[in-house]
Amino acid sequence: MKYFILFGPPGAGKGTQASAMVEKYRLCHISTGELLRSEIAAGTELGQQAKALIEAGCLVPDEVVEGMIEAKFDSVKDVDGFLLDGFPRTIAQAEALDAMLKRRSEAVTGVVSIMIPDEMIMERIKHRATIEGRADDAREEVVANRIRTYHEKTEPLIAFYRQTDRYHEVDGVGTIDEVRERIFTLMDAF
Ligand code: ADP
């Protein structure tokens, strides 16, 4: 099994690129953001707890997302691997992922990091808000908090994965097709 991490700030285009990647490389796409939004839509207890945090631009507790990831690893078969989108988002989550994979005698295959400058994050999310109507995209102060959370809690993962030789960056500025081609070139080399 291959375990890829799709990394990048909010609005970098992870979800968009993930669809093409899972199809080409026969991967199961696990987006913690999407999983959490389905829990909210279904009105589960977990969803109710996550809703306020997400709509404030904060992270949900590590244990919650770790449990979701492990449940997927346990249940999904018939794929060549997994594409983790939006997970890990903290050092603690990255360590939990390593432990989870170790128990399965597996390891992270590669990290694909889509990089865009901060000023573009706000612009892209404002645009997405008009299309997708996500509650956490609607308010500028919430998006600003997500950007802050990214820098504080998630960006340190770059150094974490750089220590391994599995971290690779692609420039996320360009058309969807251009970025996809950059990602495919990188993935083909894994
Ligand atoms: P984006 O990449 O645009 O920020 P996501 O759909 O990945 O959006 O995530 C939306 C929200 O869901 C996050 O702002 C956060 O509140 C929550 N979330 C998603 N993944 C995680 C995670 N791994 N750990 C904690 N919270 C998460």
JSON list of N, CA, C and O in Angstrom, two decimals, residues 14-58:
[
{"chain": "A", "resi": 14, "resn": "LYS", "atom": "N", "xyz": [-5.85, 21.62, -2.84]},
{"chain": "A", "resi": 14, "resn": "LYS", "atom": "CA", "xyz": [-5.67, 20.20, -2.50]},
{"chain": "A", "resi": 14, "resn": "LYS", "atom": "C", "xyz": [-6.85, 19.35, -2.98]},
{"chain": "A", "resi": 14, "resn": "LYS", "atom": "O", "xyz": [-6.65, 18.33, -3.63]},
{"chain": "A", "resi": 15, "resn": "GLY", "atom": "N", "xyz": [-8.06, 19.81, -2.66]},
{"chain": "A", "resi": 15, "resn": "GLY", "atom": "CA", "xyz": [-9.24, 19.02, -3.02]},
{"chain": "A", "resi": 15, "resn": "GLY", "atom": "C", "xyz": [-9.36, 18.85, -4.53]},
{"chain": "A", "resi": 15, "resn": "GLY", "atom": "O", "xyz": [-9.62, 17.77, -5.03]},
{"chain": "A", "resi": 16, "resn": "THR", "atom": "N", "xyz": [-9.12, 19.94, -5.25]},
{"chain": "A", "resi": 16, "resn": "THR", "atom": "CA", "xyz": [-9.21, 19.92, -6.72]},
{"chain": "A", "resi": 16, "resn": "THR", "atom": "C", "xyz": [-8.21, 18.94, -7.31]},
{"chain": "A", "resi": 16, "resn": "THR", "atom": "O", "xyz": [-8.55, 18.11, -8.16]},
{"chain": "A", "resi": 17, "resn": "GLN", "atom": "N", "xyz": [-6.97, 19.02, -6.86]},
{"chain": "A", "resi": 17, "resn": "GLN", "atom": "CA", "xyz": [-5.93, 18.16, -7.42]},
{"chain": "A", "resi": 17, "resn": "GLN", "atom": "C", "xyz": [-6.11, 16.72, -6.96]},
{"chain": "A", "resi": 17, "resn": "GLN", "atom": "O", "xyz": [-5.77, 15.78, -7.69]},
{"chain": "A", "resi": 18, "resn": "ALA", "atom": "N", "xyz": [-6.66, 16.53, -5.74]},
{"chain": "A", "resi": 18, "resn": "ALA", "atom": "CA", "xyz": [-6.82, 15.18, -5.21]},
{"chain": "A", "resi": 18, "resn": "ALA", "atom": "C", "xyz": [-7.67, 14.31, -6.14]},
{"chain": "A", "resi": 18, "resn": "ALA", "atom": "O", "xyz": [-7.35, 13.15, -6.37]},
{"chain": "A", "resi": 19, "resn": "SER", "atom": "N", "xyz": [-8.73, 14.90, -6.72]},
{"chain": "A", "resi": 19, "resn": "SER", "atom": "CA", "xyz": [-9.61, 14.09, -7.58]},
{"chain": "A", "resi": 19, "resn": "SER", "atom": "C", "xyz": [-8.86, 13.48, -8.74]},
{"chain": "A", "resi": 19, "resn": "SER", "atom": "O", "xyz": [-9.06, 12.30, -9.07]},
{"chain": "A", "resi": 20, "resn": "ALA", "atom": "N", "xyz": [-7.99, 14.27, -9.36]},
{"chain": "A", "resi": 20, "resn": "ALA", "atom": "CA", "xyz": [-7.23, 13.73, -10.50]},
{"chain": "A", "resi": 20, "resn": "ALA", "atom": "C", "xyz": [-6.20, 12.70, -10.03]},
{"chain": "A", "resi": 20, "resn": "ALA", "atom": "O", "xyz": [-5.98, 11.68, -10.69]},
{"chain": "A", "resi": 21, "resn": "MET", "atom": "N", "xyz": [-5.61, 12.94, -8.89]},
{"chain": "A", "resi": 21, "resn": "MET", "atom": "CA", "xyz": [-4.56, 12.04, -8.38]},
{"chain": "A", "resi": 21, "resn": "MET", "atom": "C", "xyz": [-5.12, 10.67, -8.01]},
{"chain": "A", "resi": 21, "resn": "MET", "atom": "O", "xyz": [-4.52, 9.64, -8.32]},
{"chain": "A", "resi": 22, "resn": "VAL", "atom": "N", "xyz": [-6.28, 10.66, -7.35]},
{"chain": "A", "resi": 22, "resn": "VAL", "atom": "CA", "xyz": [-6.82, 9.36, -6.93]},
{"chain": "A", "resi": 22, "resn": "VAL", "atom": "C", "xyz": [-7.21, 8.50, -8.12]},
{"chain": "A", "resi": 22, "resn": "VAL", "atom": "O", "xyz": [-7.04, 7.29, -8.12]},
{"chain": "A", "resi": 23, "resn": "GLU", "atom": "N", "xyz": [-7.68, 9.18, -9.17]},
{"chain": "A", "resi": 23, "resn": "GLU", "atom": "CA", "xyz": [-8.09, 8.44, -10.35]},
{"chain": "A", "resi": 23, "resn": "GLU", "atom": "C", "xyz": [-6.87, 7.84, -11.05]},
{"chain": "A", "resi": 23, "resn": "GLU", "atom": "O", "xyz": [-6.82, 6.65, -11.34]},
{"chain": "A", "resi": 24, "resn": "LYS", "atom": "N", "xyz": [-5.86, 8.65, -11.26]},
{"chain": "A", "resi": 24, "resn": "LYS", "atom": "CA", "xyz": [-4.69, 8.18, -12.01]},
{"chain": "A", "resi": 24, "resn": "LYS", "atom": "C", "xyz": [-3.91, 7.11, -11.27]},
{"chain": "A", "resi": 24, "resn": "LYS", "atom": "O", "xyz": [-3.39, 6.18, -11.88]},
{"chain": "A", "resi": 25, "resn": "TYR", "atom": "N", "xyz": [-3.82, 7.23, -9.95]},
{"chain": "A", "resi": 25, "resn": "TYR", "atom": "CA", "xyz": [-2.95, 6.30, -9.21]},
{"chain": "A", "resi": 25, "resn": "TYR", "atom": "C", "xyz": [-3.75, 5.29, -8.38]},
{"chain": "A", "resi": 25, "resn": "TYR", "atom": "O", "xyz": [-3.17, 4.61, -7.53]},
{"chain": "A", "resi": 26, "resn": "ARG", "atom": "N", "xyz": [-5.06, 5.20, -8.63]},
{"chain": "A", "resi": 26, "resn": "ARG", "atom": "CA", "xyz": [-5.93, 4.24, -7.93]},
{"chain": "A", "resi": 26, "resn": "ARG", "atom": "C", "xyz": [-5.81, 4.34, -6.41]},
{"chain": "A", "resi": 26, "resn": "ARG", "atom": "O", "xyz": [-5.47, 3.37, -5.72]},
{"chain": "A", "resi": 27, "resn": "LEU", "atom": "N", "xyz": [-6.03, 5.55, -5.92]},
{"chain": "A", "resi": 27, "resn": "LEU", "atom": "CA", "xyz": [-5.89, 5.78, -4.49]},
{"chain": "A", "resi": 27, "resn": "LEU", "atom": "C", "xyz": [-7.26, 6.05, -3.87]},
{"chain": "A", "resi": 27, "resn": "LEU", "atom": "O", "xyz": [-8.19, 6.46, -4.57]},
{"chain": "A", "resi": 28, "resn": "CYS", "atom": "N", "xyz": [-7.37, 5.83, -2.57]},
{"chain": "A", "resi": 28, "resn": "CYS", "atom": "CA", "xyz": [-8.57, 6.24, -1.85]},
{"chain": "A", "resi": 28, "resn": "CYS", "atom": "C", "xyz": [-8.31, 7.63, -1.28]},
{"chain": "A", "resi": 28, "resn": "CYS", "atom": "O", "xyz": [-7.33, 7.84, -0.56]},
{"chain": "A", "resi": 29, "resn": "HIS", "atom": "N", "xyz": [-9.17, 8.57, -1.62]},
{"chain": "A", "resi": 29, "resn": "HIS", "atom": "CA", "xyz": [-9.01, 9.96, -1.16]},
{"chain": "A", "resi": 29, "resn": "HIS", "atom": "C", "xyz": [-9.61, 10.10, 0.24]},
{"chain": "A", "resi": 29, "resn": "HIS", "atom": "O", "xyz": [-10.80, 9.82, 0.42]},
{"chain": "A", "resi": 30, "resn": "ILE", "atom": "N", "xyz": [-8.82, 10.47, 1.21]},
{"chain": "A", "resi": 30, "resn": "ILE", "atom": "CA", "xyz": [-9.37, 10.73, 2.54]},
{"chain": "A", "resi": 30, "resn": "ILE", "atom": "C", "xyz": [-9.16, 12.20, 2.86]},
{"chain": "A", "resi": 30, "resn": "ILE", "atom": "O", "xyz": [-8.03, 12.64, 3.12]},
{"chain": "A", "resi": 31, "resn": "SER", "atom": "N", "xyz": [-10.25, 12.97, 2.83]},
{"chain": "A", "resi": 31, "resn": "SER", "atom": "CA", "xyz": [-10.18, 14.38, 3.20]},
{"chain": "A", "resi": 31, "resn": "SER", "atom": "C", "xyz": [-10.84, 14.52, 4.57]},
{"chain": "A", "resi": 31, "resn": "SER", "atom": "O", "xyz": [-12.05, 14.29, 4.71]},
{"chain": "A", "resi": 32, "resn": "THR", "atom": "N", "xyz": [-10.06, 14.89, 5.57]},
{"chain": "A", "resi": 32, "resn": "THR", "atom": "CA", "xyz": [-10.63, 15.02, 6.91]},
{"chain": "A", "resi": 32, "resn": "THR", "atom": "C", "xyz": [-11.67, 16.15, 6.93]},
{"chain": "A", "resi": 32, "resn": "THR", "atom": "O", "xyz": [-12.69, 16.05, 7.60]},
{"chain": "A", "resi": 33, "resn": "GLY", "atom": "N", "xyz": [-11.44, 17.22, 6.17]},
{"chain": "A", "resi": 33, "resn": "GLY", "atom": "CA", "xyz": [-12.41, 18.31, 6.09]},
{"chain": "A", "resi": 33, "resn": "GLY", "atom": "C", "xyz": [-13.75, 17.81, 5.56]},
{"chain": "A", "resi": 33, "resn": "GLY", "atom": "O", "xyz": [-14.81, 18.09, 6.12]},
{"chain": "A", "resi": 34, "resn": "GLU", "atom": "N", "xyz": [-13.70, 17.00, 4.48]},
{"chain": "A", "resi": 34, "resn": "GLU", "atom": "CA", "xyz": [-14.94, 16.47, 3.90]},
{"chain": "A", "resi": 34, "resn": "GLU", "atom": "C", "xyz": [-15.62, 15.51, 4.86]},
{"chain": "A", "resi": 34, "resn": "GLU", "atom": "O", "xyz": [-16.84, 15.51, 5.00]},
{"chain": "A", "resi": 35, "resn": "LEU", "atom": "N", "xyz": [-14.83, 14.67, 5.51]},
{"chain": "A", "resi": 35, "resn": "LEU", "atom": "CA", "xyz": [-15.41, 13.71, 6.47]},
{"chain": "A", "resi": 35, "resn": "LEU", "atom": "C", "xyz": [-16.11, 14.46, 7.59]},
{"chain": "A", "resi": 35, "resn": "LEU", "atom": "O", "xyz": [-17.21, 14.11, 8.00]},
{"chain": "A", "resi": 36, "resn": "LEU", "atom": "N", "xyz": [-15.46, 15.54, 8.07]},
{"chain": "A", "resi": 36, "resn": "LEU", "atom": "CA", "xyz": [-16.07, 16.33, 9.15]},
{"chain": "A", "resi": 36, "resn": "LEU", "atom": "C", "xyz": [-17.34, 17.02, 8.67]},
{"chain": "A", "resi": 36, "resn": "LEU", "atom": "O", "xyz": [-18.34, 17.06, 9.37]},
{"chain": "A", "resi": 37, "resn": "ARG", "atom": "N", "xyz": [-17.31, 17.55, 7.42]},
{"chain": "A", "resi": 37, "resn": "ARG", "atom": "CA", "xyz": [-18.51, 18.22, 6.90]},
{"chain": "A", "resi": 37, "resn": "ARG", "atom": "C", "xyz": [-19.66, 17.23, 6.74]},
{"chain": "A", "resi": 37, "resn": "ARG", "atom": "O", "xyz": [-20.82, 17.56, 6.97]},
{"chain": "A", "resi": 38, "resn": "SER", "atom": "N", "xyz": [-19.37, 15.93, 6.39]},
{"chain": "A", "resi": 38, "resn": "SER", "atom": "CA", "xyz": [-20.48, 14.96, 6.31]},
{"chain": "A", "resi": 38, "resn": "SER", "atom": "C", "xyz": [-21.02, 14.64, 7.69]},
{"chain": "A", "resi": 38, "resn": "SER", "atom": "O", "xyz": [-22.22, 14.40, 7.84]},
{"chain": "A", "resi": 39, "resn": "GLU", "atom": "N", "xyz": [-20.16, 14.63, 8.70]},
{"chain": "A", "resi": 39, "resn": "GLU", "atom": "CA", "xyz": [-20.65, 14.39, 10.07]},
{"chain": "A", "resi": 39, "resn": "GLU", "atom": "C", "xyz": [-21.57, 15.53, 10.48]},
{"chain": "A", "resi": 39, "resn": "GLU", "atom": "O", "xyz": [-22.60, 15.30, 11.12]},
{"chain": "A", "resi": 40, "resn": "ILE", "atom": "N", "xyz": [-21.20, 16.75, 10.10]},
{"chain": "A", "resi": 40, "resn": "ILE", "atom": "CA", "xyz": [-22.04, 17.91, 10.45]},
{"chain": "A", "resi": 40, "resn": "ILE", "atom": "C", "xyz": [-23.39, 17.80, 9.73]},
{"chain": "A", "resi": 40, "resn": "ILE", "atom": "O", "xyz": [-24.45, 17.95, 10.33]},
{"chain": "A", "resi": 41, "resn": "ALA", "atom": "N", "xyz": [-23.32, 17.48, 8.43]},
{"chain": "A", "resi": 41, "resn": "ALA", "atom": "CA", "xyz": [-24.55, 17.38, 7.64]},
{"chain": "A", "resi": 41, "resn": "ALA", "atom": "C", "xyz": [-25.46, 16.27, 8.19]},
{"chain": "A", "resi": 41, "resn": "ALA", "atom": "O", "xyz": [-26.69, 16.41, 8.17]},
{"chain": "A", "resi": 42, "resn": "ALA", "atom": "N", "xyz": [-24.86, 15.19, 8.69]},
{"chain": "A", "resi": 42, "resn": "ALA", "atom": "CA", "xyz": [-25.65, 14.08, 9.21]},
{"chain": "A", "resi": 42, "resn": "ALA", "atom": "C", "xyz": [-26.13, 14.34, 10.63]},
{"chain": "A", "resi": 42, "resn": "ALA", "atom": "O", "xyz": [-26.89, 13.56, 11.20]},
{"chain": "A", "resi": 43, "resn": "GLY", "atom": "N", "xyz": [-25.63, 15.44, 11.23]},
{"chain": "A", "resi": 43, "resn": "GLY", "atom": "CA", "xyz": [-26.08, 15.81, 12.57]},
{"chain": "A", "resi": 43, "resn": "GLY", "atom": "C", "xyz": [-25.61, 14.87, 13.67]},
{"chain": "A", "resi": 43, "resn": "GLY", "atom": "O", "xyz": [-26.26, 14.76, 14.70]},
{"chain": "A", "resi": 44, "resn": "THR", "atom": "N", "xyz": [-24.49, 14.18, 13.45]},
{"chain": "A", "resi": 44, "resn": "THR", "atom": "CA", "xyz": [-23.98, 13.27, 14.49]},
{"chain": "A", "resi": 44, "resn": "THR", "atom": "C", "xyz": [-23.42, 14.08, 15.66]},
{"chain": "A", "resi": 44, "resn": "THR", "atom": "O", "xyz": [-23.17, 15.29, 15.53]},
{"chain": "A", "resi": 45, "resn": "GLU", "atom": "N", "xyz": [-23.17, 13.38, 16.77]},
{"chain": "A", "resi": 45, "resn": "GLU", "atom": "CA", "xyz": [-22.63, 14.06, 17.94]},
{"chain": "A", "resi": 45, "resn": "GLU", "atom": "C", "xyz": [-21.25, 14.64, 17.63]},
{"chain": "A", "resi": 45, "resn": "GLU", "atom": "O", "xyz": [-20.94, 15.78, 17.97]},
{"chain": "A", "resi": 46, "resn": "LEU", "atom": "N", "xyz": [-20.46, 13.83, 16.93]},
{"chain": "A", "resi": 46, "resn": "LEU", "atom": "CA", "xyz": [-19.13, 14.30, 16.52]},
{"chain": "A", "resi": 46, "resn": "LEU", "atom": "C", "xyz": [-19.23, 15.56, 15.67]},
{"chain": "A", "resi": 46, "resn": "LEU", "atom": "O", "xyz": [-18.50, 16.52, 15.84]},
{"chain": "A", "resi": 47, "resn": "GLY", "atom": "N", "xyz": [-20.19, 15.54, 14.72]},
{"chain": "A", "resi": 47, "resn": "GLY", "atom": "CA", "xyz": [-20.40, 16.69, 13.85]},
{"chain": "A", "resi": 47, "resn": "GLY", "atom": "C", "xyz": [-20.79, 17.93, 14.64]},
{"chain": "A", "resi": 47, "resn": "GLY", "atom": "O", "xyz": [-20.30, 19.03, 14.36]},
{"chain": "A", "resi": 48, "resn": "GLN", "atom": "N", "xyz": [-21.65, 17.71, 15.63]},
{"chain": "A", "resi": 48, "resn": "GLN", "atom": "CA", "xyz": [-22.09, 18.87, 16.43]},
{"chain": "A", "resi": 48, "resn": "GLN", "atom": "C", "xyz": [-20.92, 19.47, 17.21]},
{"chain": "A", "resi": 48, "resn": "GLN", "atom": "O", "xyz": [-20.81, 20.68, 17.33]},
{"chain": "A", "resi": 49, "resn": "GLN", "atom": "N", "xyz": [-20.03, 18.59, 17.69]},
{"chain": "A", "resi": 49, "resn": "GLN", "atom": "CA", "xyz": [-18.86, 19.10, 18.43]},
{"chain": "A", "resi": 49, "resn": "GLN", "atom": "C", "xyz": [-17.89, 19.83, 17.49]},
{"chain": "A", "resi": 49, "resn": "GLN", "atom": "O", "xyz": [-17.31, 20.84, 17.85]},
{"chain": "A", "resi": 50, "resn": "ALA", "atom": "N", "xyz": [-17.73, 19.28, 16.28]},
{"chain": "A", "resi": 50, "resn": "ALA", "atom": "CA", "xyz": [-16.76, 19.85, 15.35]},
{"chain": "A", "resi": 50, "resn": "ALA", "atom": "C", "xyz": [-17.23, 21.18, 14.75]},
{"chain": "A", "resi": 50, "resn": "ALA", "atom": "O", "xyz": [-16.42, 22.05, 14.44]},
{"chain": "A", "resi": 51, "resn": "LYS", "atom": "N", "xyz": [-18.54, 21.33, 14.59]},
{"chain": "A", "resi": 51, "resn": "LYS", "atom": "CA", "xyz": [-19.11, 22.47, 13.86]},
{"chain": "A", "resi": 51, "resn": "LYS", "atom": "C", "xyz": [-18.59, 23.83, 14.38]},
{"chain": "A", "resi": 51, "resn": "LYS", "atom": "O", "xyz": [-18.10, 24.64, 13.60]},
{"chain": "A", "resi": 52, "resn": "ALA", "atom": "N", "xyz": [-18.69, 24.03, 15.68]},
{"chain": "A", "resi": 52, "resn": "ALA", "atom": "CA", "xyz": [-18.32, 25.34, 16.24]},
{"chain": "A", "resi": 52, "resn": "ALA", "atom": "C", "xyz": [-16.83, 25.61, 16.01]},
{"chain": "A", "resi": 52, "resn": "ALA", "atom": "O", "xyz": [-16.45, 26.74, 15.68]},
{"chain": "A", "resi": 53, "resn": "LEU", "atom": "N", "xyz": [-16.02, 24.57, 16.18]},
{"chain": "A", "resi": 53, "resn": "LEU", "atom": "CA", "xyz": [-14.57, 24.74, 15.99]},
{"chain": "A", "resi": 53, "resn": "LEU", "atom": "C", "xyz": [-14.26, 25.10, 14.55]},
{"chain": "A", "resi": 53, "resn": "LEU", "atom": "O", "xyz": [-13.50, 26.03, 14.27]},
{"chain": "A", "resi": 54, "resn": "ILE", "atom": "N", "xyz": [-14.85, 24.36, 13.62]},
{"chain": "A", "resi": 54, "resn": "ILE", "atom": "CA", "xyz": [-14.59, 24.59, 12.19]},
{"chain": "A", "resi": 54, "resn": "ILE", "atom": "C", "xyz": [-15.05, 26.00, 11.78]},
{"chain": "A", "resi": 54, "resn": "ILE", "atom": "O", "xyz": [-14.33, 26.71, 11.09]},
{"chain": "A", "resi": 55, "resn": "GLU", "atom": "N", "xyz": [-16.22, 26.37, 12.27]},
{"chain": "A", "resi": 55, "resn": "GLU", "atom": "CA", "xyz": [-16.76, 27.67, 11.87]},
{"chain": "A", "resi": 55, "resn": "GLU", "atom": "C", "xyz": [-16.04, 28.84, 12.54]},
{"chain": "A", "resi": 55, "resn": "GLU", "atom": "O", "xyz": [-16.22, 29.99, 12.17]},
{"chain": "A", "resi": 56, "resn": "ALA", "atom": "N", "xyz": [-15.18, 28.53, 13.52]},
{"chain": "A", "resi": 56, "resn": "ALA", "atom": "CA", "xyz": [-14.35, 29.58, 14.12]},
{"chain": "A", "resi": 56, "resn": "ALA", "atom": "C", "xyz": [-12.96, 29.57, 13.49]},
{"chain": "A", "resi": 56, "resn": "ALA", "atom": "O", "xyz": [-12.11, 30.40, 13.84]},
{"chain": "A", "resi": 57, "resn": "GLY", "atom": "N", "xyz": [-12.72, 28.63, 12.59]},
{"chain": "A", "resi": 57, "resn": "GLY", "atom": "CA", "xyz": [-11.41, 28.55, 11.95]},
{"chain": "A", "resi": 57, "resn": "GLY", "atom": "C", "xyz": [-10.37, 27.86, 12.81]},
{"chain": "A", "resi": 57, "resn": "GLY", "atom": "O", "xyz": [-9.16, 28.02, 12.59]},
{"chain": "A", "resi": 58, "resn": "CYS", "atom": "N", "xyz": [-10.82, 27.08, 13.79]},
{"chain": "A", "resi": 58, "resn": "CYS", "atom": "CA", "xyz": [-9.89, 26.34, 14.66]},
{"chain": "A", "resi": 58, "resn": "CYS", "atom": "C", "xyz": [-9.82, 24.89, 14.20]},
{"chain": "A", "resi": 58, "resn": "CYS", "atom": "O", "xyz": [-10.65, 24.43, 13.43]}
]
